[in-house]
Short mmCIF file of C-alpha atoms in Angstrom, two decimals:
data_model
loop_
_atom_site.label_atom_id
_atom_site.label_comp_id
_atom_site.label_asym_id
_atom_site.label_seq_id
_atom_site.Cartn_x
_atom_site.Cartn_y
_atom_site.Cartn_z
CA UNK A 1 -19.46 -7.98 -6.34
CA UNK A 2 -21.45 -9.53 -9.17
CA UNK A 3 -21.94 -6.09 -10.76
CA UNK A 4 -18.23 -5.29 -10.66
CA UNK A 5 -17.38 -8.83 -11.91
CA UNK A 6 -19.78 -8.37 -14.91
CA UNK A 7 -18.30 -4.95 -15.80
CA UNK A 8 -14.72 -6.27 -15.70
CA UNK A 9 -15.69 -9.38 -17.60
CA UNK A 10 -17.32 -7.33 -20.41
CA UNK A 11 -14.30 -5.04 -20.61
CA UNK A 12 -11.94 -8.00 -20.95
CA UNK A 13 -14.19 -9.65 -23.55
CA UNK A 14 -14.53 -6.62 -25.77
CA UNK A 15 -10.82 -5.76 -25.59
CA UNK A 16 -11.08 -2.61 -23.49
CA UNK A 17 -8.75 -4.33 -21.00
CA UNK A 18 -5.70 -6.25 -22.19
CA UNK A 19 -3.83 -8.41 -19.72
CA UNK A 20 -1.28 -11.18 -20.23
CA UNK A 21 -2.43 -12.78 -17.01
CA UNK A 22 -6.24 -12.24 -17.06
CA UNK A 23 -7.77 -13.06 -20.45
CA UNK A 24 -10.41 -15.34 -22.01
CA UNK A 25 -9.56 -18.02 -24.56
CA UNK A 26 -11.56 -17.69 -27.75
CA UNK A 27 -14.81 -19.54 -27.84
CA UNK A 28 -15.46 -19.96 -24.13
CA UNK A 29 -19.01 -19.46 -22.84
CA UNK A 30 -20.37 -16.68 -20.58
CA UNK A 31 -20.67 -19.21 -17.77
CA UNK A 32 -17.05 -20.28 -18.21
CA UNK A 33 -16.02 -16.59 -18.18
CA UNK A 34 -17.93 -16.07 -14.96
CA UNK A 35 -16.28 -19.07 -13.36
CA UNK A 36 -12.85 -17.75 -14.26
CA UNK A 37 -13.71 -14.30 -12.89
CA UNK A 38 -14.79 -16.00 -9.66
CA UNK A 39 -11.45 -17.78 -9.44
CA UNK A 40 -9.50 -14.63 -10.17
CA UNK A 41 -11.47 -12.77 -7.44
CA UNK A 42 -9.57 -14.81 -4.88
CA UNK A 43 -6.22 -13.56 -6.13
CA UNK A 44 -4.91 -10.35 -4.63
CA UNK A 45 -3.05 -9.53 -7.84
CA UNK A 46 -6.30 -9.53 -9.74
CA UNK A 47 -7.59 -6.70 -7.57
CA UNK A 48 -4.33 -4.72 -7.89
CA UNK A 49 -4.41 -5.17 -11.64
CA UNK A 50 -7.97 -3.98 -12.04
CA UNK A 51 -7.90 -1.27 -9.42
CA UNK A 52 -10.09 1.75 -10.29
CA UNK A 53 -7.99 4.76 -11.31
CA UNK A 54 -10.51 7.36 -12.45
CA UNK A 55 -13.75 9.04 -11.21
CA UNK A 56 -15.71 7.87 -14.32
CA UNK A 57 -14.82 4.24 -13.83
CA UNK A 58 -15.46 4.49 -10.10
CA UNK A 59 -19.00 5.81 -10.81
CA UNK A 60 -19.62 3.06 -13.38
CA UNK A 61 -18.59 0.41 -10.93
CA UNK A 62 -20.99 1.88 -8.41
CA UNK A 63 -23.82 1.74 -11.00
CA UNK A 64 -23.67 5.51 -11.67
CA UNK A 65 -24.95 6.17 -8.15
CA UNK A 66 -22.59 9.06 -7.26
CA UNK A 67 -24.33 12.40 -7.19
CA UNK A 68 -23.12 15.33 -9.49
CA UNK A 69 -21.55 17.28 -6.63
CA UNK A 70 -19.46 14.27 -5.60
CA UNK A 71 -18.39 13.64 -9.24
CA UNK A 72 -17.38 17.27 -9.55
CA UNK A 73 -15.13 17.03 -6.53
CA UNK A 74 -13.61 13.73 -7.78
CA UNK A 75 -12.91 15.20 -11.23
CA UNK A 76 -11.24 18.23 -9.60
CA UNK A 77 -9.21 15.84 -7.46
CA UNK A 78 -8.04 14.09 -10.65
CA UNK A 79 -7.11 17.43 -12.22
CA UNK A 80 -5.20 18.36 -9.09
CA UNK A 81 -3.10 15.22 -9.44
CA UNK A 82 -4.50 13.18 -6.51
CA UNK A 83 -4.14 9.52 -7.49
CA UNK A 84 -7.13 7.14 -7.55
CA UNK A 85 -6.54 3.52 -6.65
CA UNK A 86 -9.51 1.50 -5.32
CA UNK A 87 -9.38 -2.21 -5.63
CA UNK A 88 -12.55 -4.09 -6.77
CA UNK A 89 -12.88 -6.09 -3.54
CA UNK A 90 -12.94 -3.01 -1.27
CA UNK A 91 -15.29 -1.26 -3.69
CA UNK A 92 -17.65 -4.29 -3.54
CA UNK A 93 -18.27 -3.50 0.14
CA UNK A 94 -20.04 -0.23 -0.74
CA UNK A 95 -23.83 0.02 -1.00
CA UNK A 96 -25.37 1.37 -4.19
CA UNK A 97 -29.12 1.41 -3.75
CA UNK A 98 -30.49 0.29 -0.42
CA UNK A 99 -33.68 0.68 1.58
CA UNK A 100 -34.01 3.94 3.52
CA UNK A 101 -33.18 2.41 6.89
CA UNK A 102 -29.81 1.23 5.54
CA UNK A 103 -28.69 4.55 3.96
CA UNK A 104 -25.27 5.54 5.37
CA UNK A 105 -24.46 2.10 6.79
CA UNK A 106 -21.32 1.99 4.59
CA UNK A 107 -19.97 5.46 5.38
CA UNK A 108 -16.98 4.12 7.42
CA UNK A 109 -15.75 2.56 4.19
CA UNK A 110 -17.10 5.11 1.69
CA UNK A 111 -15.20 7.99 3.34
CA UNK A 112 -11.88 6.25 2.68
CA UNK A 113 -12.67 6.26 -1.06
CA UNK A 114 -14.32 9.59 -1.74
CA UNK A 115 -12.18 12.76 -1.53
CA UNK A 116 -13.32 15.90 0.16
CA UNK A 117 -13.21 19.41 -1.30
CA UNK A 118 -10.84 20.38 1.54
CA UNK A 119 -8.32 17.76 0.39
CA UNK A 120 -8.57 18.83 -3.24
CA UNK A 121 -7.97 22.49 -2.25
CA UNK A 122 -5.01 21.56 -0.02
CA UNK A 123 -3.32 19.08 -2.36
CA UNK A 124 -0.18 20.59 -3.78
CA UNK A 125 0.51 22.59 -0.62
CA UNK A 126 0.51 19.80 1.94
CA UNK A 127 3.58 19.71 4.17
CA UNK A 128 4.77 16.70 6.18
CA UNK A 129 2.35 16.10 9.06
CA UNK A 130 5.31 15.01 11.07
CA UNK A 131 8.13 17.58 10.83
CA UNK A 132 10.63 14.74 11.63
CA UNK A 133 9.79 13.33 8.15
CA UNK A 134 11.62 16.22 6.48
CA UNK A 135 15.15 14.90 5.95
CA UNK A 136 18.19 16.52 4.44
CA UNK A 137 21.35 14.50 3.77
CA UNK A 138 23.92 15.00 6.50
CA UNK A 139 21.65 17.07 8.73
CA UNK A 140 19.70 15.94 11.77
CA UNK A 141 15.93 15.80 11.39
CA UNK A 142 13.63 17.66 13.82
CA UNK A 143 14.08 14.94 16.43
CA UNK A 144 17.85 15.14 16.16
CA UNK A 145 18.52 11.98 14.16
CA UNK A 146 20.90 11.85 11.25
CA UNK A 147 19.51 9.28 8.83
CA UNK A 148 21.27 7.39 6.00
CA UNK A 149 18.34 7.71 3.63
CA UNK A 150 15.37 10.11 4.01
CA UNK A 151 13.05 8.12 1.73
CA UNK A 152 13.67 4.75 3.46
CA UNK A 153 14.08 5.46 7.19
CA UNK A 154 12.09 7.83 9.30
CA UNK A 155 12.65 8.33 12.96
CA UNK A 156 11.03 10.27 15.73
CA UNK A 157 11.78 8.22 18.87
CA UNK A 158 15.00 6.66 20.28
CA UNK A 159 13.69 3.07 20.31
CA UNK A 160 11.63 3.01 17.08
CA UNK A 161 12.53 3.41 13.37
CA UNK A 162 10.20 3.37 10.40
CA UNK A 163 11.46 1.39 7.37
CA UNK A 164 9.92 2.05 3.90
CA UNK A 165 11.43 -0.30 1.39
CA UNK A 166 12.08 0.56 -2.30
CA UNK A 167 9.51 -2.06 -3.41
CA UNK A 168 5.86 -2.39 -4.23
CA UNK A 169 5.47 -1.73 -0.49
CA UNK A 170 5.54 1.98 -1.47
CA UNK A 171 1.98 1.49 -2.77
CA UNK A 172 -1.15 0.41 -0.96
CA UNK A 173 -4.13 -1.85 -1.64
CA UNK A 174 -6.03 1.44 -2.04
CA UNK A 175 -5.41 5.11 -1.34
CA UNK A 176 -7.33 6.37 1.74
CA UNK A 177 -8.64 9.93 1.60
CA UNK A 178 -7.33 10.44 5.11
CA UNK A 179 -3.79 9.00 4.33
CA UNK A 180 -1.20 10.36 6.74
CA UNK A 181 1.37 10.20 3.96
CA UNK A 182 -0.62 12.17 1.34
CA UNK A 183 2.42 14.48 1.46
CA UNK A 184 4.50 11.64 0.01
CA UNK A 185 1.97 10.90 -2.69
CA UNK A 186 1.95 14.63 -3.49
CA UNK A 187 5.72 14.66 -3.84
CA UNK A 188 5.82 11.39 -5.84
CA UNK A 189 7.82 9.38 -3.26
CA UNK A 190 4.81 7.01 -2.93
CA UNK A 191 2.84 6.01 -6.00
CA UNK A 192 0.82 3.33 -7.69
CA UNK A 193 3.06 2.51 -10.67
CA UNK A 194 3.33 -1.06 -9.49
CA UNK A 195 5.54 -2.29 -12.35
CA UNK A 196 8.23 0.40 -11.70
CA UNK A 197 8.09 -0.31 -7.97
CA UNK A 198 9.36 -3.93 -8.36
CA UNK A 199 12.71 -3.93 -6.58
CA UNK A 200 15.91 -3.99 -8.60
CA UNK A 201 19.48 -4.95 -7.80
CA UNK A 202 20.19 -1.53 -6.31
CA UNK A 203 17.58 -2.17 -3.56
CA UNK A 204 19.49 -5.32 -2.44
CA UNK A 205 22.68 -3.25 -1.97
CA UNK A 206 20.87 -0.38 -0.30
CA UNK A 207 19.06 -2.84 2.04
CA UNK A 208 22.41 -4.18 3.36
CA UNK A 209 23.60 -0.59 3.92
CA UNK A 210 20.37 0.32 5.91
CA UNK A 211 20.93 -2.77 8.04
CA UNK A 212 24.38 -1.44 9.01
CA UNK A 213 22.67 1.69 10.29
CA UNK A 214 20.31 -0.36 12.46
CA UNK A 215 23.06 -2.73 13.61
CA UNK A 216 25.29 0.15 14.88
CA UNK A 217 22.54 2.08 16.62
CA UNK A 218 22.70 2.01 20.39
CA UNK A 219 18.99 2.56 21.20
CA UNK A 220 16.88 0.89 18.61
CA UNK A 221 14.56 -1.89 19.69
CA UNK A 222 11.62 -1.65 17.28
CA UNK A 223 11.40 -1.55 13.43
CA UNK A 224 8.08 -0.69 11.81
CA UNK A 225 7.95 -1.81 8.13
CA UNK A 226 5.41 0.32 6.35
CA UNK A 227 4.94 2.38 3.22
CA UNK A 228 2.55 2.54 1.53
CA UNK A 229 1.62 -0.78 2.96
CA UNK A 230 4.09 -3.28 4.49
CA UNK A 231 2.32 -6.33 2.97
CA UNK A 232 2.17 -5.00 -0.61
CA UNK A 233 5.64 -6.36 -1.26
CA UNK A 234 5.79 -9.82 -2.88
CA UNK A 235 6.37 -12.87 -0.73
CA UNK A 236 9.93 -13.17 -1.98
CA UNK A 237 10.71 -9.54 -1.35
CA UNK A 238 9.17 -9.52 2.07
CA UNK A 239 10.96 -12.74 3.06
CA UNK A 240 14.28 -11.26 2.00
CA UNK A 241 13.64 -8.09 3.94
CA UNK A 242 12.67 -9.94 7.10
CA UNK A 243 15.65 -12.33 6.71
CA UNK A 244 18.05 -9.28 6.55
CA UNK A 245 16.48 -7.78 9.65
CA UNK A 246 16.73 -11.12 11.49
CA UNK A 247 20.39 -11.55 10.53
CA UNK A 248 21.17 -7.99 11.59
CA UNK A 249 19.47 -8.56 14.94
CA UNK A 250 21.45 -11.79 15.47
CA UNK A 251 24.72 -10.04 14.68
CA UNK A 252 23.86 -7.36 17.22
CA UNK A 253 23.29 -9.98 19.93
CA UNK A 254 26.63 -11.68 19.07
CA UNK A 255 28.42 -8.35 19.03
CA UNK A 256 27.05 -7.43 22.44
CA UNK A 257 28.60 -10.55 23.93
CA UNK A 258 32.04 -9.08 23.16
CA UNK A 259 31.26 -5.63 24.65
CA UNK A 260 31.65 -4.75 28.35
CA UNK A 261 28.66 -3.77 30.48
CA UNK A 262 27.76 -0.15 29.92
CA UNK A 263 28.77 -0.29 26.21
CA UNK A 264 26.29 -2.84 24.98
CA UNK A 265 23.87 -1.78 22.27
CA UNK A 266 20.05 -2.05 22.53
CA UNK A 267 18.87 -5.30 20.89
CA UNK A 268 15.89 -5.66 18.58
CA UNK A 269 12.78 -6.99 20.36
CA UNK A 270 10.07 -6.22 17.88
CA UNK A 271 9.42 -5.99 14.11
CA UNK A 272 6.06 -4.62 13.15
CA UNK A 273 4.30 -4.43 9.75
CA UNK A 274 2.04 -1.48 9.12
CA UNK A 275 -0.79 -2.75 6.87
CA UNK A 276 -4.46 -2.49 6.10
CA UNK A 277 -4.54 -5.40 3.66
CA UNK A 278 -6.25 -7.86 6.05
CA UNK A 279 -9.20 -5.49 5.78
CA UNK A 280 -8.89 -3.81 2.40
CA UNK A 281 -7.49 -6.77 0.44
CA UNK A 282 -7.79 -10.00 2.47
CA UNK A 283 -6.82 -12.08 -0.57
CA UNK A 284 -3.27 -11.14 0.17
CA UNK A 285 -3.24 -13.16 3.41
CA UNK A 286 -2.26 -16.55 1.95
CA UNK A 287 -0.76 -19.73 3.52
CA UNK A 288 2.53 -18.77 1.85
CA UNK A 289 2.53 -15.36 3.47
CA UNK A 290 1.60 -16.87 6.87
CA UNK A 291 4.58 -19.33 6.59
CA UNK A 292 6.95 -16.42 5.89
CA UNK A 293 5.75 -14.46 8.90
CA UNK A 294 5.83 -17.57 11.05
#
């Protein structure tokens, strides 16, 4: 952690990194800079802002400990168009130089970050792992469902629907080398352009239309909010999304009271959020977020 903090601090100081949010006032001491860096480390936006996006910076952050073969694969991954996005917190969990008996103790984390040659060779030709994720407007998917929007709703089972919002939730706190949705990163439907992923007015209108689909469905009981990562959306965006789902579920209950037995629609019993942030970026779990979920 301290090594990564020092590298970022020096890059901010010498102007290699310019940020309107994270900067040092002229004349402050090294100790004051370090104190600020420690405060910023507790903010999840700091880690998203300074996420590592290149093999060279990744190696520098790891004290140039990556071997030449690994660097060759990572550079080939970059040339193939595989995005890099590793937040400083998650990177700080990796070992760099350790005693012999501890070698490999971090592999469970390391293998999420380092790409394999097999992935590099396959990227560009990956097809959807789940054939139900291939959606054409007006046509049923492989499971027989006609969906209102192929990039927002995925469906394989009668009772469960996957909801991917048009928000920063299309990104993650870091891209895993084993990502099930590498197909979507390959096609550009998921990405790490966080500024462009901030929801606009069109998303508010689309969200209401998607809720109509859920409200009229006769079998749906479970909505899984994912992405990307379901907790990457801002508190305000996530609260609005959950409010709309809650209102839709209430309308469904009220509508059922007017329907005769045998014609009632399935009612929502569960809303899940697919996320790795409690592990990969725990700074995101704040009292404000907990209050929203509560």
